[in-house]
PDB file of C-alpha atoms in Angstrom:
ATOM      1  CA  MET A   1      65.989  41.697  55.065  1.00  0.00           C
ATOM      2  CA  SER A   2      62.553  39.202  54.215  1.00  0.00           C
ATOM      3  CA  SER A   3      60.429  39.231  58.041  1.00  0.00           C
ATOM      4  CA  THR A   4      57.544  37.014  58.395  1.00  0.00           C
ATOM      5  CA  PHE A   5      55.806  38.983  61.036  1.00  0.00           C
ATOM      6  CA  LEU A   6      53.791  35.750  63.362  1.00  0.00           C
ATOM      7  CA  VAL A   7      50.716  38.355  65.317  1.00  0.00           C
ATOM      8  CA  VAL A   8      50.351  36.673  68.871  1.00  0.00           C
ATOM      9  CA  PRO A   9      47.159  38.278  71.200  1.00  0.00           C
ATOM     10  CA  GLN A  10      48.184  36.265  74.128  1.00  0.00           C
ATOM     11  CA  TRP A  11      46.908  37.632  77.451  1.00  0.00           C
ATOM     12  CA  GLN A  12      47.102  34.883  79.509  1.00  0.00           C
ATOM     13  CA  GLY A  13      50.423  35.659  80.614  1.00  0.00           C
ATOM     14  CA  SER A  14      49.992  39.003  81.671  1.00  0.00           C
ATOM     15  CA  GLY A  15      49.465  40.100  85.552  1.00  0.00           C
ATOM     16  CA  SER A  16      47.704  43.631  84.431  1.00  0.00           C
ATOM     17  CA  SER A  17      44.844  44.786  85.222  1.00  0.00           C
ATOM     18  CA  ARG A  18      44.620  46.001  81.619  1.00  0.00           C
ATOM     19  CA  ALA A  19      45.691  42.565  80.193  1.00  0.00           C
ATOM     20  CA  MET A  20      41.817  42.228  77.748  1.00  0.00           C
ATOM     21  CA  ARG A  21      43.695  44.908  76.062  1.00  0.00           C
ATOM     22  CA  LEU A  22      46.155  43.185  75.096  1.00  0.00           C
ATOM     23  CA  VAL A  23      44.328  41.541  71.946  1.00  0.00           C
ATOM     24  CA  ASP A  24      43.216  45.157  71.130  1.00  0.00           C
ATOM     25  CA  GLY A  25      46.686  45.954  70.674  1.00  0.00           C
ATOM     26  CA  ALA A  26      48.328  42.603  68.413  1.00  0.00           C
ATOM     27  CA  GLU A  27      45.067  42.949  65.919  1.00  0.00           C
ATOM     28  CA  ALA A  28      45.829  47.110  65.813  1.00  0.00           C
ATOM     29  CA  ILE A  29      50.193  46.646  64.999  1.00  0.00           C
ATOM     30  CA  ARG A  30      48.600  43.293  62.213  1.00  0.00           C
ATOM     31  CA  ARG A  31      46.177  46.006  60.430  1.00  0.00           C
ATOM     32  CA  ASP A  32      49.755  48.108  59.796  1.00  0.00           C
ATOM     33  CA  LEU A  33      51.951  44.718  58.497  1.00  0.00           C
ATOM     34  CA  PRO A  34      52.092  43.674  55.226  1.00  0.00           C
ATOM     35  CA  SER A  35      49.196  40.588  55.205  1.00  0.00           C
ATOM     36  CA  ALA A  36      51.236  38.209  52.558  1.00  0.00           C
ATOM     37  CA  ALA A  37      53.878  38.171  55.060  1.00  0.00           C
ATOM     38  CA  THR A  38      52.050  37.873  58.394  1.00  0.00           C
ATOM     39  CA  ARG A  39      51.240  34.423  60.226  1.00  0.00           C
ATOM     40  CA  GLN A  40      48.274  35.108  63.048  1.00  0.00           C
ATOM     41  CA  ILE A  41      48.198  31.798  66.238  1.00  0.00           C
ATOM     42  CA  GLU A  42      44.688  31.259  67.876  1.00  0.00           C
ATOM     43  CA  VAL A  43      44.989  32.316  70.870  1.00  0.00           C
ATOM     44  CA  PRO A  44      41.971  30.446  73.090  1.00  0.00           C
ATOM     45  CA  LEU A  45      39.578  32.311  74.483  1.00  0.00           C
ATOM     46  CA  GLU A  46      39.981  30.701  77.758  1.00  0.00           C
ATOM     47  CA  ALA A  47      41.541  31.867  81.038  1.00  0.00           C
ATOM     48  CA  GLY A  48      43.298  28.510  81.845  1.00  0.00           C
ATOM     49  CA  ASP A  49      44.803  26.218  84.327  1.00  0.00           C
ATOM     50  CA  SER A  50      47.474  26.449  86.097  1.00  0.00           C
ATOM     51  CA  GLU A  51      48.412  22.500  85.982  1.00  0.00           C
ATOM     52  CA  GLY A  52      50.371  22.813  89.101  1.00  0.00           C
ATOM     53  CA  THR A  53      52.879  24.657  87.631  1.00  0.00           C
ATOM     54  CA  GLY A  54      51.858  27.983  89.895  1.00  0.00           C
ATOM     55  CA  ILE A  55      51.855  29.554  87.022  1.00  0.00           C
ATOM     56  CA  LEU A  56      48.544  31.425  86.471  1.00  0.00           C
ATOM     57  CA  ARG A  57      46.836  30.384  82.762  1.00  0.00           C
ATOM     58  CA  PHE A  58      49.907  28.208  82.349  1.00  0.00           C
ATOM     59  CA  SER A  59      47.508  25.451  79.880  1.00  0.00           C
ATOM     60  CA  SER A  60      46.704  27.765  77.505  1.00  0.00           C
ATOM     61  CA  ILE A  61      49.832  29.386  77.616  1.00  0.00           C
ATOM     62  CA  ARG A  62      51.156  26.100  76.972  1.00  0.00           C
ATOM     63  CA  LEU A  63      49.304  25.573  73.951  1.00  0.00           C
ATOM     64  CA  VAL A  64      49.819  28.514  72.627  1.00  0.00           C
ATOM     65  CA  ARG A  65      53.846  27.852  72.578  1.00  0.00           C
ATOM     66  CA  GLU A  66      52.502  24.519  71.429  1.00  0.00           C
ATOM     67  CA  ARG A  67      50.914  26.430  68.090  1.00  0.00           C
ATOM     68  CA  LEU A  68      54.245  29.465  68.055  1.00  0.00           C
ATOM     69  CA  GLU A  69      56.903  26.482  67.505  1.00  0.00           C
ATOM     70  CA  GLY A  70      54.663  24.917  64.956  1.00  0.00           C
ATOM     71  CA  ALA A  71      54.471  28.163  62.976  1.00  0.00           C
ATOM     72  CA  LEU A  72      57.899  29.128  63.491  1.00  0.00           C
ATOM     73  CA  ALA A  73      58.582  25.835  62.216  1.00  0.00           C
ATOM     74  CA  GLU A  74      57.430  27.000  58.869  1.00  0.00           C
ATOM     75  CA  VAL A  75      59.184  30.121  58.610  1.00  0.00           C
ATOM     76  CA  ASP A  76      62.172  30.130  56.443  1.00  0.00           C
ATOM     77  CA  ASP A  77      63.458  34.273  56.937  1.00  0.00           C
ATOM     78  CA  THR A  78      63.608  36.517  59.941  1.00  0.00           C
ATOM     79  CA  PRO A  79      60.143  36.132  62.626  1.00  0.00           C
ATOM     80  CA  VAL A  80      59.432  38.614  64.228  1.00  0.00           C
ATOM     81  CA  VAL A  81      56.855  38.120  66.900  1.00  0.00           C
ATOM     82  CA  ILE A  82      53.799  40.350  67.623  1.00  0.00           C
ATOM     83  CA  GLY A  83      52.683  40.201  71.469  1.00  0.00           C
ATOM     84  CA  GLY A  84      50.473  39.755  73.565  1.00  0.00           C
ATOM     85  CA  ASP A  85      52.348  39.636  76.587  1.00  0.00           C
ATOM     86  CA  CYS A  86      55.976  38.917  76.034  1.00  0.00           C
ATOM     87  CA  GLY A  87      55.293  34.468  77.540  1.00  0.00           C
ATOM     88  CA  VAL A  88      55.630  34.263  73.667  1.00  0.00           C
ATOM     89  CA  GLU A  89      59.062  35.099  73.489  1.00  0.00           C
ATOM     90  CA  PHE A  90      60.169  31.683  74.527  1.00  0.00           C
ATOM     91  CA  ALA A  91      59.177  29.779  71.939  1.00  0.00           C
ATOM     92  CA  ALA A  92      60.959  32.698  69.602  1.00  0.00           C
ATOM     93  CA  VAL A  93      63.899  32.507  71.141  1.00  0.00           C
ATOM     94  CA  GLU A  94      64.234  28.353  71.245  1.00  0.00           C
ATOM     95  CA  ARG A  95      63.771  28.539  67.564  1.00  0.00           C
ATOM     96  CA  ALA A  96      66.375  31.021  67.390  1.00  0.00           C
ATOM     97  CA  SER A  97      68.955  28.786  70.174  1.00  0.00           C
ATOM     98  CA  ARG A  98      69.008  26.024  66.866  1.00  0.00           C
ATOM     99  CA  ALA A  99      70.694  28.617  64.161  1.00  0.00           C
ATOM    100  CA  GLY A 100      74.157  29.595  67.105  1.00  0.00           C
ATOM    101  CA  ARG A 101      74.757  31.203  70.549  1.00  0.00           C
ATOM    102  CA  VAL A 102      71.950  33.729  71.414  1.00  0.00           C
ATOM    103  CA  VAL A 103      73.157  37.199  72.209  1.00  0.00           C
ATOM    104  CA  LEU A 104      69.811  38.166  73.764  1.00  0.00           C
ATOM    105  CA  LEU A 105      69.343  42.111  73.761  1.00  0.00           C
ATOM    106  CA  TRP A 106      66.680  42.645  76.157  1.00  0.00           C
ATOM    107  CA  ALA A 107      64.779  45.670  76.079  1.00  0.00           C
ATOM    108  CA  ASP A 108      62.369  45.928  79.068  1.00  0.00           C
ATOM    109  CA  ALA A 109      61.216  47.733  82.033  1.00  0.00           C
ATOM    110  CA  HIS A 110      61.490  44.829  84.168  1.00  0.00           C
ATOM    111  CA  ALA A 111      63.600  42.218  84.447  1.00  0.00           C
ATOM    112  CA  ASP A 112      60.931  39.332  84.053  1.00  0.00           C
ATOM    113  CA  LEU A 113      63.626  37.322  85.909  1.00  0.00           C
ATOM    114  CA  ASN A 114      60.993  35.233  88.846  1.00  0.00           C
ATOM    115  CA  THR A 115      60.261  31.293  89.294  1.00  0.00           C
ATOM    116  CA  PRO A 116      57.084  30.437  89.846  1.00  0.00           C
ATOM    117  CA  ALA A 117      57.819  30.067  93.709  1.00  0.00           C
ATOM    118  CA  SER A 118      59.290  33.821  93.945  1.00  0.00           C
ATOM    119  CA  SER A 119      57.206  36.012  91.907  1.00  0.00           C
ATOM    120  CA  PRO A 120      54.680  38.152  93.583  1.00  0.00           C
ATOM    121  CA  SER A 121      51.470  37.682  90.530  1.00  0.00           C
ATOM    122  CA  GLY A 122      51.977  33.847  89.360  1.00  0.00           C
ATOM    123  CA  ALA A 123      51.891  35.688  86.063  1.00  0.00           C
ATOM    124  CA  TYR A 124      54.498  33.912  83.629  1.00  0.00           C
ATOM    125  CA  HIS A 125      55.467  37.572  81.407  1.00  0.00           C
ATOM    126  CA  GLY A 126      57.860  38.921  84.511  1.00  0.00           C
ATOM    127  CA  MET A 127      59.107  35.005  84.273  1.00  0.00           C
ATOM    128  CA  VAL A 128      60.012  34.573  80.389  1.00  0.00           C
ATOM    129  CA  LEU A 129      63.309  35.390  80.953  1.00  0.00           C
ATOM    130  CA  ARG A 130      64.157  33.287  83.445  1.00  0.00           C
ATOM    131  CA  SER A 131      62.339  30.450  81.855  1.00  0.00           C
ATOM    132  CA  MET A 132      65.145  30.601  78.859  1.00  0.00           C
ATOM    133  CA  ILE A 133      68.352  30.910  80.940  1.00  0.00           C
ATOM    134  CA  ASP A 134      66.966  27.726  83.132  1.00  0.00           C
ATOM    135  CA  ALA A 135      66.083  25.622  79.643  1.00  0.00           C
ATOM    136  CA  GLY A 136      69.907  26.502  78.722  1.00  0.00           C
ATOM    137  CA  LEU A 137      68.154  29.255  75.788  1.00  0.00           C
ATOM    138  CA  VAL A 138      70.856  31.279  76.500  1.00  0.00           C
ATOM    139  CA  ASP A 139      73.286  31.877  78.931  1.00  0.00           C
ATOM    140  CA  PRO A 140      73.326  35.128  81.545  1.00  0.00           C
ATOM    141  CA  ALA A 141      75.761  36.268  79.990  1.00  0.00           C
ATOM    142  CA  ASP A 142      74.960  36.756  76.475  1.00  0.00           C
ATOM    143  CA  VAL A 143      71.426  39.059  78.444  1.00  0.00           C
ATOM    144  CA  LEU A 144      71.975  42.059  77.534  1.00  0.00           C
ATOM    145  CA  MET A 145      68.950  43.830  79.362  1.00  0.00           C
ATOM    146  CA  LEU A 146      68.660  47.413  78.004  1.00  0.00           C
ATOM    147  CA  GLY A 147      66.957  50.046  79.670  1.00  0.00           C
ATOM    148  CA  VAL A 148      65.679  47.965  82.736  1.00  0.00           C
ATOM    149  CA  ARG A 149      65.082  49.755  85.805  1.00  0.00           C
ATOM    150  CA  GLU A 150      62.116  47.369  88.355  1.00  0.00           C
ATOM    151  CA  PHE A 151      63.610  44.313  89.731  1.00  0.00           C
ATOM    152  CA  ASP A 152      62.189  42.007  92.434  1.00  0.00           C
ATOM    153  CA  ASP A 153      63.872  41.435  95.184  1.00  0.00           C
ATOM    154  CA  ALA A 154      64.117  37.956  94.230  1.00  0.00           C
ATOM    155  CA  GLU A 155      65.198  38.926  90.828  1.00  0.00           C
ATOM    156  CA  ALA A 156      67.429  41.179  91.949  1.00  0.00           C
ATOM    157  CA  ASP A 157      69.366  38.576  93.768  1.00  0.00           C
ATOM    158  CA  PHE A 158      69.402  36.330  90.501  1.00  0.00           C
ATOM    159  CA  ALA A 159      71.003  39.132  88.431  1.00  0.00           C
ATOM    160  CA  ALA A 160      73.650  39.516  90.974  1.00  0.00           C
ATOM    161  CA  SER A 161      74.695  35.885  91.159  1.00  0.00           C
ATOM    162  CA  ALA A 162      74.300  35.244  87.861  1.00  0.00           C
ATOM    163  CA  GLY A 163      76.094  38.402  86.137  1.00  0.00           C
ATOM    164  CA  LEU A 164      73.738  39.548  83.823  1.00  0.00           C
ATOM    165  CA  ARG A 165      74.716  43.413  82.842  1.00  0.00           C
ATOM    166  CA  SER A 166      72.552  46.248  82.042  1.00  0.00           C
ATOM    167  CA  ILE A 167      74.065  48.694  79.221  1.00  0.00           C
ATOM    168  CA  ALA A 168      73.419  51.878  78.197  1.00  0.00           C
ATOM    169  CA  PRO A 169      71.894  52.403  74.829  1.00  0.00           C
ATOM    170  CA  ALA A 170      75.334  53.855  73.614  1.00  0.00           C
ATOM    171  CA  GLU A 171      77.152  51.251  74.788  1.00  0.00           C
ATOM    172  CA  VAL A 172      75.035  48.010  72.520  1.00  0.00           C
ATOM    173  CA  GLY A 173      77.154  48.071  70.107  1.00  0.00           C
ATOM    174  CA  ALA A 174      80.362  47.531  71.972  1.00  0.00           C
ATOM    175  CA  ALA A 175      78.235  44.592  74.647  1.00  0.00           C
ATOM    176  CA  VAL A 176      77.370  42.665  71.249  1.00  0.00           C
ATOM    177  CA  ALA A 177      80.709  42.430  69.764  1.00  0.00           C
ATOM    178  CA  GLU A 178      82.172  41.471  73.295  1.00  0.00           C
ATOM    179  CA  ARG A 179      79.802  38.710  73.530  1.00  0.00           C
ATOM    180  CA  ALA A 180      80.311  37.396  69.875  1.00  0.00           C
ATOM    181  CA  ASP A 181      83.615  37.368  70.587  1.00  0.00           C
ATOM    182  CA  ALA A 182      83.810  35.366  73.645  1.00  0.00           C
ATOM    183  CA  ALA A 183      81.359  33.083  71.337  1.00  0.00           C
ATOM    184  CA  ARG A 184      83.568  32.021  68.764  1.00  0.00           C
ATOM    185  CA  ALA A 185      85.997  31.942  71.512  1.00  0.00           C
ATOM    186  CA  ALA A 186      84.613  29.063  72.599  1.00  0.00           C
ATOM    187  CA  GLY A 187      84.172  27.642  69.448  1.00  0.00           C
ATOM    188  CA  ALA A 188      80.279  28.529  68.782  1.00  0.00           C
ATOM    189  CA  HIS A 189      78.191  31.033  66.667  1.00  0.00           C
ATOM    190  CA  PRO A 190      77.083  33.589  67.740  1.00  0.00           C
ATOM    191  CA  VAL A 191      73.174  34.806  66.609  1.00  0.00           C
ATOM    192  CA  LEU A 192      71.651  37.768  67.559  1.00  0.00           C
ATOM    193  CA  TYR A 193      67.771  37.865  68.984  1.00  0.00           C
ATOM    194  CA  ALA A 194      65.891  41.215  69.640  1.00  0.00           C
ATOM    195  CA  HIS A 195      63.266  41.425  71.995  1.00  0.00           C
ATOM    196  CA  VAL A 196      61.137  44.888  73.065  1.00  0.00           C
ATOM    197  CA  ASP A 197      58.460  45.186  75.161  1.00  0.00           C
ATOM    198  CA  LEU A 198      56.880  48.626  75.143  1.00  0.00           C
ATOM    199  CA  ASP A 199      57.872  49.293  78.415  1.00  0.00           C
ATOM    200  CA  ALA A 200      60.900  49.779  77.943  1.00  0.00           C
ATOM    201  CA  LEU A 201      60.010  53.161  76.015  1.00  0.00           C
ATOM    202  CA  ASP A 202      59.761  56.023  78.546  1.00  0.00           C
ATOM    203  CA  PRO A 203      55.511  56.789  79.503  1.00  0.00           C
ATOM    204  CA  GLY A 204      55.946  60.060  77.656  1.00  0.00           C
ATOM    205  CA  VAL A 205      57.150  58.240  75.092  1.00  0.00           C
ATOM    206  CA  PHE A 206      54.680  55.269  74.217  1.00  0.00           C
ATOM    207  CA  GLU A 207      51.520  55.795  76.456  1.00  0.00           C
ATOM    208  CA  GLY A 208      49.764  52.068  75.916  1.00  0.00           C
ATOM    209  CA  VAL A 209      51.341  49.521  78.454  1.00  0.00           C
ATOM    210  CA  GLY A 210      49.789  48.233  81.218  1.00  0.00           C
ATOM    211  CA  PHE A 211      53.024  48.489  83.733  1.00  0.00           C
ATOM    212  CA  PRO A 212      54.564  52.415  82.155  1.00  0.00           C
ATOM    213  CA  THR A 213      57.286  52.812  84.092  1.00  0.00           C
ATOM    214  CA  PRO A 214      59.246  56.124  84.457  1.00  0.00           C
ATOM    215  CA  PHE A 215      63.101  57.126  83.175  1.00  0.00           C
ATOM    216  CA  GLY A 216      62.331  54.725  80.464  1.00  0.00           C
ATOM    217  CA  LEU A 217      64.679  54.864  76.586  1.00  0.00           C
ATOM    218  CA  ALA A 218      63.848  57.816  73.901  1.00  0.00           C
ATOM    219  CA  LEU A 219      62.792  56.343  70.462  1.00  0.00           C
ATOM    220  CA  ASP A 220      65.890  57.141  69.084  1.00  0.00           C
ATOM    221  CA  GLU A 221      67.817  55.404  71.881  1.00  0.00           C
ATOM    222  CA  LEU A 222      66.007  51.773  71.763  1.00  0.00           C
ATOM    223  CA  THR A 223      65.985  51.921  67.641  1.00  0.00           C
ATOM    224  CA  GLY A 224      69.450  53.049  67.798  1.00  0.00           C
ATOM    225  CA  ALA A 225      70.603  50.593  69.984  1.00  0.00           C
ATOM    226  CA  ILE A 226      69.220  48.056  67.743  1.00  0.00           C
ATOM    227  CA  ALA A 227      70.694  49.308  64.210  1.00  0.00           C
ATOM    228  CA  ALA A 228      73.939  49.254  66.362  1.00  0.00           C
ATOM    229  CA  ALA A 229      73.910  45.045  67.622  1.00  0.00           C
ATOM    230  CA  ARG A 230      72.387  44.084  63.932  1.00  0.00           C
ATOM    231  CA  ALA A 231      75.380  46.210  62.528  1.00  0.00           C
ATOM    232  CA  VAL A 232      77.491  43.341  64.577  1.00  0.00           C
ATOM    233  CA  LEU A 233      75.446  40.732  64.228  1.00  0.00           C
ATOM    234  CA  PRO A 234      72.786  38.522  62.614  1.00  0.00           C
ATOM    235  CA  LEU A 235      69.721  39.090  63.366  1.00  0.00           C
ATOM    236  CA  VAL A 236      67.560  35.904  63.425  1.00  0.00           C
ATOM    237  CA  GLY A 237      64.620  37.159  65.284  1.00  0.00           C
ATOM    238  CA  ALA A 238      62.655  39.289  67.508  1.00  0.00           C
ATOM    239  CA  GLY A 239      59.611  40.324  69.447  1.00  0.00           C
ATOM    240  CA  LEU A 240      57.810  43.239  69.732  1.00  0.00           C
ATOM    241  CA  THR A 241      55.056  42.217  73.057  1.00  0.00           C
ATOM    242  CA  GLU A 242      52.440  44.318  75.523  1.00  0.00           C
ATOM    243  CA  PHE A 243      51.411  46.366  73.756  1.00  0.00           C
ATOM    244  CA  ALA A 244      47.946  47.381  75.195  1.00  0.00           C
ATOM    245  CA  PRO A 245      46.553  50.987  74.099  1.00  0.00           C
ATOM    246  CA  ALA A 246      43.932  52.687  76.367  1.00  0.00           C
ATOM    247  CA  ALA A 247      42.058  53.872  73.133  1.00  0.00           C
ATOM    248  CA  SER A 248      39.861  51.835  71.155  1.00  0.00           C
ATOM    249  CA  ILE A 249      41.500  50.523  68.427  1.00  0.00           C
ATOM    250  CA  ASP A 250      38.893  51.950  65.965  1.00  0.00           C
ATOM    251  CA  SER A 251      38.892  55.465  67.606  1.00  0.00           C
ATOM    252  CA  ASP A 252      40.638  58.702  66.278  1.00  0.00           C
ATOM    253  CA  ASP A 253      42.459  58.454  69.994  1.00  0.00           C
ATOM    254  CA  GLU A 254      45.980  61.187  69.294  1.00  0.00           C
ATOM    255  CA  SER A 255      47.770  58.804  71.667  1.00  0.00           C
ATOM    256  CA  LEU A 256      46.691  55.710  69.859  1.00  0.00           C
ATOM    257  CA  GLY A 257      48.091  57.310  66.999  1.00  0.00           C
ATOM    258  CA  ASP A 258      51.126  58.183  68.311  1.00  0.00           C
ATOM    259  CA  ASP A 259      52.280  54.869  69.643  1.00  0.00           C
ATOM    260  CA  LEU A 260      51.757  52.762  66.975  1.00  0.00           C
ATOM    261  CA  SER A 261      53.761  55.490  64.875  1.00  0.00           C
ATOM    262  CA  ALA A 262      56.071  54.760  67.268  1.00  0.00           C
ATOM    263  CA  ILE A 263      55.555  50.720  66.627  1.00  0.00           C
ATOM    264  CA  LEU A 264      56.548  51.094  63.152  1.00  0.00           C
ATOM    265  CA  ARG A 265      59.878  53.261  63.639  1.00  0.00           C
ATOM    266  CA  ILE A 266      60.970  50.126  66.626  1.00  0.00           C
ATOM    267  CA  LEU A 267      59.819  47.907  63.068  1.00  0.00           C
ATOM    268  CA  ALA A 268      61.516  49.277  60.899  1.00  0.00           C
ATOM    269  CA  ALA A 269      64.201  49.433  62.783  1.00  0.00           C
ATOM    270  CA  LEU A 270      64.075  45.669  63.228  1.00  0.00           C
ATOM    271  CA  THR A 271      63.404  44.534  59.736  1.00  0.00           C
ATOM    272  CA  ARG A 272      64.941  47.172  57.269  1.00  0.00           C
TER     273      ARG A 272
END
């Protein structure tokens, strides 16, 4: 599969004390990508203003979204967006929704279903999936949550009322096939988008995230789930987000090397 990598070192959507490390994480990944197939999206230096939205740093997030939308419009193969925080996914899923009815594989420790009114932090990366649903980019029935294990109360209430499903890795292929059949029965063309927030992985597997959450996925479970989903539906886009390395990316820290090796395996599952 031919892919274009769009590196978006956005940190403004994160609520982590390690938010600025997302810039380093995106740069570390960029160094391992083929330069001819990689573009970098400029991210403002300033934090930005909420612009009355209730979303922290929204003006910068909006500007990055506009720049990413422009870059995505020039991609004629499969885009793979490299964050930065997972707020960068909105533009990519919006593009995917123009290709058909999106079945969204949401691999993440967190549901990201808050709204500006319900969010305890005001950080956009905790609202991005809800904003996609509210904007009509994806139907809740077509969202397959993988590795999600942490919900705020408002998120849990919304997930229950909207019928959002959490699935085990072994269930991914069948769940994608079921949603694809439902889309076709409704006269729609189903396509696949895969979102990977690296905190979907267990902290014992992957260290470099802002919000490590116990009892996550093994690396083989995640890559196997991606492969199972891609065996059912064509992948029209993907995102890999939230790499916040604890060590300098120019160091020889062993954990950094382990994390980058895991990232390359995930990217291989998304692109080969």
